[in-house]
Every structure is written in structure tokens, then in C-alpha cells.
mmCIF file of C-alpha atoms and ligand atoms in Angstrom:
data_model
loop_
_atom_site.group_PDB
_atom_site.id
_atom_site.type_symbol
_atom_site.label_atom_id
_atom_site.label_comp_id
_atom_site.label_asym_id
_atom_site.label_seq_id
_atom_site.Cartn_x
_atom_site.Cartn_y
_atom_site.Cartn_z
ATOM 1 C CA MET A 1 2.737 -22.381 -14.217
ATOM 2 C CA LYS A 2 -0.011 -21.181 -11.635
ATOM 3 C CA THR A 3 -2.798 -18.717 -12.384
ATOM 4 C CA ILE A 4 -3.577 -16.176 -9.951
ATOM 5 C CA LEU A 5 -6.439 -13.968 -10.131
ATOM 6 C CA VAL A 6 -5.916 -10.629 -8.921
ATOM 7 C CA THR A 7 -8.714 -8.300 -8.284
ATOM 8 C CA GLY A 8 -7.665 -4.597 -8.476
ATOM 9 C CA GLY A 9 -4.404 -5.920 -9.715
ATOM 10 C CA ALA A 10 -4.097 -2.523 -11.494
ATOM 11 C CA GLY A 11 -4.337 -0.527 -8.185
ATOM 12 C CA TYR A 12 -1.397 0.869 -5.962
ATOM 13 C CA ILE A 13 -0.633 -2.557 -4.028
ATOM 14 C CA GLY A 14 -2.081 -4.630 -6.802
ATOM 15 C CA SER A 15 0.133 -3.609 -9.695
ATOM 16 C CA HIS A 16 3.365 -4.391 -7.686
ATOM 17 C CA THR A 17 2.086 -7.471 -6.471
ATOM 18 C CA VAL A 18 1.533 -8.410 -10.227
ATOM 19 C CA VAL A 19 4.963 -7.696 -11.050
ATOM 20 C CA SER A 20 6.267 -9.577 -7.895
ATOM 21 C CA LEU A 21 4.155 -12.616 -9.200
ATOM 22 C CA VAL A 22 5.404 -12.576 -12.490
ATOM 23 C CA ASP A 23 9.125 -12.443 -11.251
ATOM 24 C CA GLN A 24 8.508 -15.644 -9.181
ATOM 25 C CA GLY A 25 6.951 -17.525 -12.119
ATOM 26 C CA TYR A 26 2.770 -16.777 -11.451
ATOM 27 C CA TYR A 27 0.501 -16.311 -14.149
ATOM 28 C CA PRO A 28 -1.404 -13.045 -13.060
ATOM 29 C CA LEU A 29 -5.118 -12.551 -14.050
ATOM 30 C CA ILE A 30 -5.937 -8.998 -13.424
ATOM 31 C CA VAL A 31 -9.716 -8.247 -12.826
ATOM 32 C CA ASP A 32 -9.892 -4.601 -12.385
ATOM 33 C CA ASP A 33 -12.121 -1.747 -14.295
ATOM 34 C CA LEU A 34 -9.748 0.712 -13.834
ATOM 35 C CA ARG A 35 -12.172 2.978 -11.889
ATOM 36 C CA ASN A 36 -9.429 3.688 -9.578
ATOM 37 C CA SER A 37 -6.272 3.428 -11.818
ATOM 38 C CA SER A 38 -5.484 3.963 -15.814
ATOM 39 C CA PRO A 39 -4.377 2.638 -18.788
ATOM 40 C CA GLU A 40 -0.806 4.181 -17.728
ATOM 41 C CA ILE A 41 -0.406 1.616 -15.139
ATOM 42 C CA LEU A 42 -1.236 -1.552 -17.289
ATOM 43 C CA GLU A 43 1.396 -0.196 -19.364
ATOM 44 C CA GLY A 44 3.829 -0.078 -16.616
ATOM 45 C CA ILE A 45 3.194 -3.630 -15.824
ATOM 46 C CA THR A 46 3.518 -4.604 -19.174
ATOM 47 C CA ARG A 47 6.591 -3.215 -19.741
ATOM 48 C CA LEU A 48 8.204 -4.485 -16.522
ATOM 49 C CA THR A 49 6.700 -8.054 -16.969
ATOM 50 C CA ASN A 50 7.044 -8.472 -20.768
ATOM 51 C CA HIS A 51 3.121 -8.954 -21.213
ATOM 52 C CA SER A 52 3.226 -11.813 -19.084
ATOM 53 C CA PHE A 53 -0.281 -11.219 -17.520
ATOM 54 C CA SER A 54 -3.528 -10.795 -18.691
ATOM 55 C CA HIS A 55 -6.283 -8.149 -17.711
ATOM 56 C CA PHE A 56 -10.190 -8.351 -17.887
ATOM 57 C CA SER A 57 -12.075 -4.973 -17.443
ATOM 58 C CA VAL A 58 -14.921 -6.618 -14.966
ATOM 59 C CA ASP A 59 -16.828 -5.006 -11.954
ATOM 60 C CA ILE A 60 -16.223 -7.790 -9.102
ATOM 61 C CA CYS A 61 -19.681 -6.728 -7.898
ATOM 62 C CA ASP A 62 -21.044 -8.051 -11.380
ATOM 63 C CA LYS A 63 -21.470 -11.528 -10.171
ATOM 64 C CA LYS A 64 -22.390 -13.045 -13.534
ATOM 65 C CA ALA A 65 -19.541 -11.278 -15.345
ATOM 66 C CA LEU A 66 -17.024 -12.555 -12.559
ATOM 67 C CA PHE A 67 -18.452 -16.192 -11.843
ATOM 68 C CA SER A 68 -17.912 -16.431 -16.137
ATOM 69 C CA LEU A 69 -13.944 -15.533 -15.814
ATOM 70 C CA PHE A 70 -13.667 -18.265 -12.752
ATOM 71 C CA ASN A 71 -15.377 -20.873 -15.255
ATOM 72 C CA GLN A 72 -13.206 -20.046 -18.117
ATOM 73 C CA PHE A 73 -9.804 -20.419 -16.330
ATOM 74 C CA SER A 74 -8.486 -23.090 -13.965
ATOM 75 C CA ILE A 75 -7.721 -20.671 -10.785
ATOM 76 C CA ASP A 76 -4.849 -21.762 -8.515
ATOM 77 C CA ALA A 77 -5.244 -19.218 -6.103
ATOM 78 C CA VAL A 78 -7.203 -15.325 -5.654
ATOM 79 C CA ILE A 79 -5.468 -12.134 -4.302
ATOM 80 C CA HIS A 80 -8.406 -10.072 -3.437
ATOM 81 C CA PHE A 81 -7.542 -6.159 -3.221
ATOM 82 C CA ALA A 82 -10.326 -4.558 -5.218
ATOM 83 C CA ALA A 83 -12.071 -2.092 -2.891
ATOM 84 C CA TYR A 84 -12.483 1.341 -1.895
ATOM 85 C CA LYS A 85 -9.844 2.713 0.596
ATOM 86 C CA SER A 86 -10.431 6.241 1.586
ATOM 87 C CA VAL A 87 -11.368 6.656 5.216
ATOM 88 C CA GLY A 88 -12.616 10.264 4.701
ATOM 89 C CA GLU A 89 -14.548 9.463 1.332
ATOM 90 C CA SER A 90 -16.391 6.425 3.460
ATOM 91 C CA CYS A 91 -17.393 9.070 6.212
ATOM 92 C CA ALA A 92 -19.030 11.024 3.190
ATOM 93 C CA ALA A 93 -20.593 8.006 1.440
ATOM 94 C CA PRO A 94 -21.187 5.085 3.770
ATOM 95 C CA LEU A 95 -23.208 3.011 1.285
ATOM 96 C CA ARG A 96 -20.955 3.359 -1.584
ATOM 97 C CA TYR A 97 -18.392 1.627 0.466
ATOM 98 C CA TYR A 98 -20.294 -1.039 2.311
ATOM 99 C CA GLN A 99 -21.972 -2.049 -1.170
ATOM 100 C CA ASN A 100 -18.601 -2.061 -3.142
ATOM 101 C CA ASN A 101 -16.339 -3.556 -0.606
ATOM 102 C CA LEU A 102 -18.627 -6.337 0.735
ATOM 103 C CA ILE A 103 -20.313 -7.160 -1.916
ATOM 104 C CA GLY A 104 -17.163 -7.619 -4.017
ATOM 105 C CA LEU A 105 -15.718 -9.540 -1.029
ATOM 106 C CA LEU A 106 -18.879 -11.580 -0.754
ATOM 107 C CA ASN A 107 -19.056 -12.521 -4.812
ATOM 108 C CA VAL A 108 -15.042 -13.064 -4.798
ATOM 109 C CA LEU A 109 -15.792 -15.754 -1.776
ATOM 110 C CA GLU A 110 -18.532 -17.413 -3.414
ATOM 111 C CA ALA A 111 -16.669 -17.717 -6.668
ATOM 112 C CA CYS A 112 -13.586 -19.327 -4.810
ATOM 113 C CA GLU A 113 -16.222 -22.034 -3.306
ATOM 114 C CA ARG A 114 -18.173 -22.533 -6.380
ATOM 115 C CA PHE A 115 -15.027 -23.085 -8.263
ATOM 116 C CA SER A 116 -12.676 -24.921 -5.676
ATOM 117 C CA VAL A 117 -10.269 -22.342 -5.412
ATOM 118 C CA ARG A 118 -7.507 -23.520 -2.820
ATOM 119 C CA LYS A 119 -6.395 -20.178 -1.554
ATOM 120 C CA PHE A 120 -7.493 -16.859 -1.023
ATOM 121 C CA VAL A 121 -5.598 -13.787 0.202
ATOM 122 C CA PHE A 122 -7.387 -10.648 1.619
ATOM 123 C CA SER A 123 -6.351 -7.150 1.987
ATOM 124 C CA SER A 124 -6.641 -6.104 5.317
ATOM 125 C CA SER A 125 -5.668 -3.351 7.297
ATOM 126 C CA CYS A 126 -4.025 -2.342 10.579
ATOM 127 C CA THR A 127 -7.276 -0.048 10.818
ATOM 128 C CA VAL A 128 -8.797 -3.500 12.473
ATOM 129 C CA TYR A 129 -6.995 -2.947 15.877
ATOM 130 C CA GLY A 130 -8.444 0.622 16.128
ATOM 131 C CA GLU A 131 -6.548 2.986 18.748
ATOM 132 C CA PRO A 132 -4.513 0.133 20.637
ATOM 133 C CA GLU A 133 -3.801 0.125 24.002
ATOM 134 C CA HIS A 134 -0.460 -0.555 23.426
ATOM 135 C CA LYS A 135 1.646 1.105 19.869
ATOM 136 C CA GLN A 136 2.892 -1.792 18.981
ATOM 137 C CA VAL A 137 0.340 -4.586 18.062
ATOM 138 C CA TYR A 138 0.589 -8.344 17.806
ATOM 139 C CA GLU A 139 -1.972 -10.438 15.534
ATOM 140 C CA THR A 140 -3.458 -11.467 18.813
ATOM 141 C CA THR A 141 -3.810 -7.932 19.822
ATOM 142 C CA PRO A 142 -7.597 -7.698 20.551
ATOM 143 C CA LYS A 143 -9.526 -6.027 17.357
ATOM 144 C CA ARG A 144 -11.379 -2.733 18.048
ATOM 145 C CA LEU A 145 -14.545 -1.281 16.610
ATOM 146 C CA PRO A 146 -12.828 0.816 13.705
ATOM 147 C CA GLU A 147 -13.574 4.422 13.586
ATOM 148 C CA SER A 148 -14.945 4.815 9.532
ATOM 149 C CA PRO A 149 -16.977 2.745 7.425
ATOM 150 C CA TYR A 150 -13.874 1.912 5.278
ATOM 151 C CA GLY A 151 -12.398 0.405 8.487
ATOM 152 C CA TYR A 152 -15.654 -1.425 9.328
ATOM 153 C CA THR A 153 -15.470 -2.975 5.584
ATOM 154 C CA LYS A 154 -12.169 -4.550 6.639
ATOM 155 C CA TRP A 155 -13.032 -5.309 9.973
ATOM 156 C CA MET A 156 -16.104 -7.293 8.470
ATOM 157 C CA GLY A 157 -14.371 -8.438 5.556
ATOM 158 C CA GLU A 158 -11.973 -10.354 8.342
ATOM 159 C CA GLN A 159 -15.185 -11.596 10.045
ATOM 160 C CA ILE A 160 -16.745 -12.793 7.114
ATOM 161 C CA ILE A 161 -14.025 -14.881 6.200
ATOM 162 C CA GLU A 162 -13.568 -16.056 10.028
ATOM 163 C CA ASP A 163 -17.393 -17.053 9.974
ATOM 164 C CA LEU A 164 -16.911 -18.735 6.821
ATOM 165 C CA HIS A 165 -14.026 -20.949 7.880
ATOM 166 C CA ARG A 166 -16.106 -21.600 11.445
ATOM 167 C CA ASN A 167 -18.510 -24.031 9.519
ATOM 168 C CA THR A 168 -16.783 -25.292 6.691
ATOM 169 C CA LEU A 169 -13.205 -25.356 5.506
ATOM 170 C CA PRO A 170 -13.556 -24.394 1.831
ATOM 171 C CA PHE A 171 -10.033 -23.006 1.278
ATOM 172 C CA GLU A 172 -7.142 -21.529 2.791
ATOM 173 C CA THR A 173 -7.103 -17.906 3.561
ATOM 174 C CA ILE A 174 -4.513 -15.479 4.718
ATOM 175 C CA CYS A 175 -5.402 -12.003 5.842
ATOM 176 C CA LEU A 176 -2.540 -9.459 5.357
ATOM 177 C CA ARG A 177 -2.830 -6.455 7.664
ATOM 178 C CA TYR A 178 -0.955 -3.708 6.065
ATOM 179 C CA PHE A 179 0.394 -0.957 8.065
ATOM 180 C CA ASN A 180 1.262 2.039 5.885
ATOM 181 C CA PRO A 181 2.430 1.200 2.451
ATOM 182 C CA ILE A 182 4.233 4.106 0.726
ATOM 183 C CA GLY A 183 7.070 4.388 -2.316
ATOM 184 C CA ALA A 184 6.782 2.809 -5.794
ATOM 185 C CA HIS A 185 8.468 0.834 -8.101
ATOM 186 C CA PRO A 186 11.944 1.838 -8.690
ATOM 187 C CA SER A 187 12.055 1.775 -12.449
ATOM 188 C CA GLY A 188 9.345 4.634 -11.679
ATOM 189 C CA LEU A 189 7.003 2.655 -14.084
ATOM 190 C CA ILE A 190 4.232 2.058 -11.755
ATOM 191 C CA GLY A 191 2.995 3.942 -8.402
ATOM 192 C CA GLU A 192 0.388 5.391 -6.631
ATOM 193 C CA LEU A 193 -2.227 7.232 -8.543
ATOM 194 C CA PRO A 194 -4.055 9.539 -6.271
ATOM 195 C CA VAL A 195 -7.635 10.524 -7.569
ATOM 196 C CA GLY A 196 -8.194 14.216 -6.825
ATOM 197 C CA ILE A 197 -6.559 15.645 -3.839
ATOM 198 C CA PRO A 198 -4.282 12.970 -1.706
ATOM 199 C CA ASN A 199 -5.629 11.953 1.393
ATOM 200 C CA ASN A 200 -2.497 9.934 2.229
ATOM 201 C CA LEU A 201 0.799 11.767 3.742
ATOM 202 C CA LEU A 202 3.427 10.882 1.213
ATOM 203 C CA PRO A 203 1.140 11.628 -2.033
ATOM 204 C CA TYR A 204 0.631 14.906 -0.571
ATOM 205 C CA ILE A 205 4.366 15.372 0.371
ATOM 206 C CA THR A 206 5.470 14.570 -2.994
ATOM 207 C CA GLN A 207 2.363 16.445 -4.758
ATOM 208 C CA THR A 208 3.873 19.538 -2.894
ATOM 209 C CA ALA A 209 7.276 18.966 -3.547
ATOM 210 C CA ALA A 210 6.373 19.121 -7.416
ATOM 211 C CA GLY A 211 4.662 22.409 -6.898
ATOM 212 C CA ILE A 212 0.757 20.712 -7.718
ATOM 213 C CA ARG A 213 -0.054 21.684 -3.905
ATOM 214 C CA ASP A 214 0.814 24.881 -2.233
ATOM 215 C CA GLN A 215 1.843 23.124 1.259
ATOM 216 C CA LEU A 216 1.415 20.595 3.559
ATOM 217 C CA THR A 217 -0.745 20.517 6.643
ATOM 218 C CA ILE A 218 0.229 18.523 9.359
ATOM 219 C CA PHE A 219 -2.878 17.118 10.852
ATOM 220 C CA GLY A 220 -2.114 17.953 14.820
ATOM 221 C CA ASN A 221 0.985 18.598 16.809
ATOM 222 C CA ASP A 222 -0.340 18.352 19.713
ATOM 223 C CA TYR A 223 -0.481 14.290 20.074
ATOM 224 C CA PRO A 224 1.181 12.506 22.727
ATOM 225 C CA THR A 225 4.226 11.913 21.007
ATOM 226 C CA PRO A 226 7.976 12.635 21.081
ATOM 227 C CA ASP A 227 7.446 15.684 18.661
ATOM 228 C CA GLY A 228 3.815 15.870 18.983
ATOM 229 C CA THR A 229 2.560 14.450 15.407
ATOM 230 C CA GLY A 230 0.833 11.016 14.959
ATOM 231 C CA ILE A 231 3.344 7.998 14.546
ATOM 232 C CA ARG A 232 2.590 5.311 11.786
ATOM 233 C CA ASP A 233 4.524 2.313 10.352
ATOM 234 C CA TYR A 234 5.626 3.021 6.861
ATOM 235 C CA VAL A 235 6.538 -0.047 4.620
ATOM 236 C CA HIS A 236 7.554 0.359 1.272
ATOM 237 C CA VAL A 237 4.771 -1.267 -1.208
ATOM 238 C CA CYS A 238 7.584 -3.537 -3.428
ATOM 239 C CA ASP A 239 7.643 -5.221 0.668
ATOM 240 C CA VAL A 240 4.221 -5.511 0.513
ATOM 241 C CA ALA A 241 3.835 -6.850 -2.722
ATOM 242 C CA GLU A 242 6.373 -9.596 -2.024
ATOM 243 C CA ALA A 243 4.210 -10.797 1.167
ATOM 244 C CA HIS A 244 1.549 -11.847 -1.092
ATOM 245 C CA VAL A 245 3.829 -14.027 -2.869
ATOM 246 C CA LYS A 246 5.067 -15.336 0.353
ATOM 247 C CA ALA A 247 1.273 -16.198 1.245
ATOM 248 C CA LEU A 248 1.092 -17.912 -1.913
ATOM 249 C CA THR A 249 3.454 -20.683 -0.949
ATOM 250 C CA TYR A 250 2.779 -20.420 2.917
ATOM 251 C CA PRO A 251 1.700 -23.992 3.809
ATOM 252 C CA GLY A 252 -1.249 -22.946 5.998
ATOM 253 C CA ALA A 253 -1.491 -24.933 9.079
ATOM 254 C CA ALA A 254 -4.492 -23.110 10.302
ATOM 255 C CA PRO A 255 -7.583 -22.772 7.584
ATOM 256 C CA LEU A 256 -7.292 -18.597 8.664
ATOM 257 C CA GLU A 257 -4.289 -16.612 9.757
ATOM 258 C CA ALA A 258 -3.719 -12.850 9.867
ATOM 259 C CA PHE A 259 -0.243 -11.379 9.472
ATOM 260 C CA ASN A 260 1.077 -7.827 10.145
ATOM 261 C CA ILE A 261 2.456 -6.199 6.996
ATOM 262 C CA GLY A 262 4.815 -3.742 8.669
ATOM 263 C CA THR A 263 8.660 -2.876 9.541
ATOM 264 C CA GLY A 264 8.302 -2.664 13.474
ATOM 265 C CA LYS A 265 9.208 0.530 13.342
ATOM 266 C CA GLY A 266 7.187 3.779 13.875
ATOM 267 C CA THR A 267 7.927 7.271 12.144
ATOM 268 C CA SER A 268 6.048 10.602 12.798
ATOM 269 C CA VAL A 269 4.776 12.798 10.438
ATOM 270 C CA LEU A 270 7.492 15.438 11.367
ATOM 271 C CA GLU A 271 9.985 12.961 10.644
ATOM 272 C CA MET A 272 8.795 12.237 7.432
ATOM 273 C CA VAL A 273 8.767 15.728 6.430
ATOM 274 C CA HIS A 274 12.433 15.832 7.425
ATOM 275 C CA LEU A 275 13.393 12.362 5.913
ATOM 276 C CA PHE A 276 11.440 13.952 2.608
ATOM 277 C CA GLN A 277 13.665 16.548 2.552
ATOM 278 C CA SER A 278 16.771 14.987 3.126
ATOM 279 C CA VAL A 279 16.527 12.257 0.495
ATOM 280 C CA ALA A 280 15.143 15.043 -1.979
ATOM 281 C CA SER A 281 17.228 17.580 -1.351
ATOM 282 C CA ILE A 282 14.114 20.082 -1.467
ATOM 283 C CA HIS A 283 12.585 22.343 0.994
ATOM 284 C CA LEU A 284 8.713 21.164 1.681
ATOM 285 C CA PRO A 285 6.340 24.138 3.008
ATOM 286 C CA PHE A 286 4.367 22.919 5.736
ATOM 287 C CA VAL A 287 1.794 24.289 8.346
ATOM 288 C CA TYR A 288 0.046 22.577 11.305
ATOM 289 C CA GLY A 289 -3.670 22.200 11.099
ATOM 290 C CA PRO A 290 -6.085 20.716 13.744
ATOM 291 C CA ARG A 291 -6.454 16.917 14.043
ATOM 292 C CA ARG A 292 -7.459 15.065 11.409
ATOM 293 C CA ASP A 293 -11.204 13.113 12.482
ATOM 294 C CA GLY A 294 -10.600 9.316 13.015
ATOM 295 C CA ASP A 295 -6.844 9.567 13.000
ATOM 296 C CA ILE A 296 -5.460 7.872 15.960
ATOM 297 C CA THR A 297 -1.922 8.594 17.636
ATOM 298 C CA GLU A 298 0.296 6.016 17.015
ATOM 299 C CA ILE A 299 0.628 2.053 15.888
ATOM 300 C CA SER A 300 3.125 -0.306 14.761
ATOM 301 C CA ALA A 301 3.427 -3.552 13.776
ATOM 302 C CA ASN A 302 5.305 -6.320 15.988
ATOM 303 C CA VAL A 303 6.629 -8.343 13.052
ATOM 304 C CA ASP A 304 7.813 -11.427 14.604
ATOM 305 C CA HIS A 305 4.976 -13.631 13.358
ATOM 306 C CA SER A 306 5.550 -12.427 9.966
ATOM 307 C CA LYS A 307 9.042 -13.222 9.919
ATOM 308 C CA ALA A 308 8.876 -16.732 11.908
ATOM 309 C CA VAL A 309 5.749 -18.185 9.972
ATOM 310 C CA LEU A 310 5.400 -16.395 6.558
ATOM 311 C CA GLY A 311 9.157 -16.054 6.313
ATOM 312 C CA TRP A 312 8.652 -12.404 5.115
ATOM 313 C CA GLU A 313 9.955 -9.078 6.453
ATOM 314 C CA ALA A 314 10.567 -5.740 5.003
ATOM 315 C CA LYS A 315 13.704 -5.438 3.326
ATOM 316 C CA ARG A 316 13.665 -1.669 2.192
ATOM 317 C CA THR A 317 14.177 1.213 4.377
ATOM 318 C CA VAL A 318 11.414 4.115 4.701
ATOM 319 C CA ALA A 319 14.717 6.587 3.145
ATOM 320 C CA GLU A 320 14.469 4.000 -0.155
ATOM 321 C CA ALA A 321 10.770 4.183 -0.125
ATOM 322 C CA ILE A 322 10.451 8.434 -0.097
ATOM 323 C CA ARG A 323 13.283 8.092 -2.860
ATOM 324 C CA ASP A 324 11.200 5.772 -4.866
ATOM 325 C CA ALA A 325 7.689 7.667 -4.606
ATOM 326 C CA TRP A 326 9.643 11.358 -5.330
ATOM 327 C CA HIS A 327 11.331 9.417 -8.275
ATOM 328 C CA TRP A 328 7.349 8.212 -9.607
ATOM 329 C CA GLU A 329 6.246 11.619 -8.862
ATOM 330 C CA GLN A 330 8.862 13.141 -10.935
ATOM 331 C CA GLN A 331 8.342 10.940 -14.226
ATOM 332 C CA ARG A 332 4.827 11.635 -13.865
ATOM 333 C CA SER A 333 4.959 15.075 -13.848
ATOM 334 C CA LYS A 334 7.172 14.582 -16.711
ATOM 335 C CA SER A 335 4.659 13.081 -18.813
ATOM 336 C CA ASP A 336 2.106 15.584 -17.798
ATOM 337 C CA ASP A 337 3.958 18.598 -19.382
HETATM 338 N N1 UDP B 401 -1.159 13.400 7.600
HETATM 339 C C1 UDP B 401 -0.970 14.710 7.506
HETATM 340 N N2 UDP B 401 -1.471 15.320 6.336
HETATM 341 C C2 UDP B 401 -1.701 14.873 5.179
HETATM 342 C C3 UDP B 401 -1.963 13.639 5.419
HETATM 343 C C4 UDP B 401 -1.583 12.789 6.232
HETATM 344 O O1 UDP B 401 -0.627 15.251 8.725
HETATM 345 O O2 UDP B 401 -1.950 15.884 4.515
HETATM 346 C C5 UDP B 401 -1.006 12.614 8.886
HETATM 347 C C6 UDP B 401 -1.929 11.632 9.007
HETATM 348 O O3 UDP B 401 -2.599 12.242 10.365
HETATM 349 C C7 UDP B 401 -1.235 10.360 9.895
HETATM 350 C C8 UDP B 401 -0.280 10.004 9.151
HETATM 351 O O4 UDP B 401 0.126 11.454 8.233
HETATM 352 O O5 UDP B 401 -0.562 10.750 11.318
HETATM 353 C C9 UDP B 401 -0.636 9.257 8.029
HETATM 354 O O6 UDP B 401 -1.512 9.417 7.265
HETATM 355 P P1 UDP B 401 -2.136 8.659 6.307
HETATM 356 O O7 UDP B 401 -3.602 9.370 5.359
HETATM 357 O O8 UDP B 401 -1.231 8.563 5.010
HETATM 358 O O9 UDP B 401 -2.591 7.239 6.440
HETATM 359 P P2 UDP B 401 -3.350 6.344 7.847
HETATM 360 O O10 UDP B 401 -2.542 5.782 8.691
HETATM 361 O O11 UDP B 401 -4.628 7.768 8.064
HETATM 362 O O12 UDP B 401 -4.153 5.475 6.862
#
């Protein structure tokens, strides 16, 4: 059985990936100090996987502790999620973001090299495309400078990996460029745990519907889109998780390859609100506010390369993702009562 070290394996995408890995017969080692997660998620993973994983509470910026883990186990591949992910927070605390996201990545890459790991999967993001000239982006679309320190850490992460491969070919690397992962495991046992007020759209919507927030603010209705609100490519987190399992078996002709992880279909903020109302049969109070700094108008993925080369495509709809996110929110509200 192959052993996969998953940094940030208790996080939002990480936890769903761990469940998919176990489903496909891998043994995940979760490395996560739970600073952005909770024992509740580990409990959910345990119930879904019947204890078929290990968890180590290690900060990946602690190189000694990280290397000692690599020394202890024979690791076949690494999937690296552990990073801070809030655009707004990164503008307020850039040093914290650069320190955690870049030092963490450098330590993990050094460990992979030192301990002869054969495969490395990096959590990248569509932020590397910036505000694209054409709304649908290919992996070959030129990268643009990001709008935030968070975006730069992903952009620089890809650059560091590319530089590493230019001189040596230490291991195969796959960069998965996520578009907008949403939803939760259909069991309602794991899902997104926003810390404080959610930054992302769907957690804000579900918390508003649950009565935790008064109303949703739609950031801008004067964008050059059919209904004036921003358009994104929302993709079910379980589909995103499965892309990582595909990445492990992908033979990887090129030492470094990037894949878009989206559906190919854009949905506006207003369409998301209407879809939520029809899926949950709940009226959602919202107001229009000004545009949010750093937001782009529209982006969606071209997924031809992911389909043809990685053999991956999203199987679930946005409506299913909304249903699962709402189920997860309701489970959580129940457990908080
Ligand atoms: N958005 C919004 N209100 C919110 C949160 C987000 O109108 O409370 C909009 C945001 O402006 C963008 C879309 O929802 O057009 C997706 O934002 P999110 O933060 O979820 O993801 P991003 O694309 O910024 O990574």
C-alpha cells in the first residue's frame, strides 16, 4: 500500500482528499497542526475511513520535526496543501503569509529531495492567471502578476518548483490550479470550517441562511457581466479531491505539469444566490455593496488538458455542491446547539 504524506490534510480540500485516498487504497499520513482546522474534522475523517490514516500535529515550518517524519516513514508521494489562504488577510499580514506559505513549501521540497520522494503534488490556484485577457483560461495562458500576497505565494510556489526542475529533476511535480472549490462531503461529516467571518461566497451564504449572519453582501453589481456580478468557476470539493488521486497515478512525461481544476462553466454571484434559494428552499437576504479590492470580473477553466491528459473531470454539479454545503452547515448548526 502506498504511503502519501498530506500536509494540511485536516484542512478543507486536504480532508476530502484524505478520504478519496483511503477509498482508492492509499495510506495517508496527515501532517497538520490544526491551526485552521479542528479535531471535529479528524473525527469525521476517522468515521469515513475507519481509522485508515495517521495524524501528526507538526508545523511544516519546523524543519527538524518535519524531517524526522520523513525519516521515520517510507513516503511514496507528497500532497502539499498546508498554507494560509485568505486574500484579504494576506494583504493585512503579508509577512505571516510569505513566512508560512513559502518557508513551509521550501521545507517540504527539501525533504522530498533529501528523502527521495518520487512525486509531489502542489496546491496551486487560478490566481496565477490574474485578471485574464480571455475569460476562459488554458494552462498555457500566460501567468500574470497576482493581486495579493496570497496570490504571490502561489505564483512564487510554482516558480520555485519550476526553478528546481530547471537544473535537476529530483521528482515529478504536478501543480493543480484550483478554481473555486465549494461544497462538502455528502455525508455531512467533513466540510469547510471558516475561521470567524467567512471570506468566501458559499460559506457566507450558508451561514446567512442558518441565521449566523444577517445578510449577504454581493460585492459589486456593476461588472461587465450579464447580471453585473462577478463570475467564477465553482467546483465540488469531492471532485477536486479526486483530481489529487488522479495526479498520483499520472505517469508524468514532463517533470512539471499544471492542470486546471474547474468545471469549465462560469456562474455569477447572483446565479449562486438564486441556485441556493431553489436548492435549500430558503429566502436569502442580500444587499449590493461596493466591489471588493483584488477581485477580478470573470474567470473559468478550460479543462480539455485535465480531461485528456490527467483523465480527470468534474462529475458533480454546482447545485449538488450547494446541497452538500447546506447539509454540512445544518449538521454543524445542530452540533453547536
Ligand atoms: N463574494 C460576494 N460576497 C461575499 C463573498 C464573495 O459577493 O461575501 C463574491 C466575490 O466578489 C467573487 C465571488 O463571490 O465574485 C467568489 O468569491 P470567493 O471569495 O468565494 O472566491 P475568490 O474567487 O475570491 O477566490
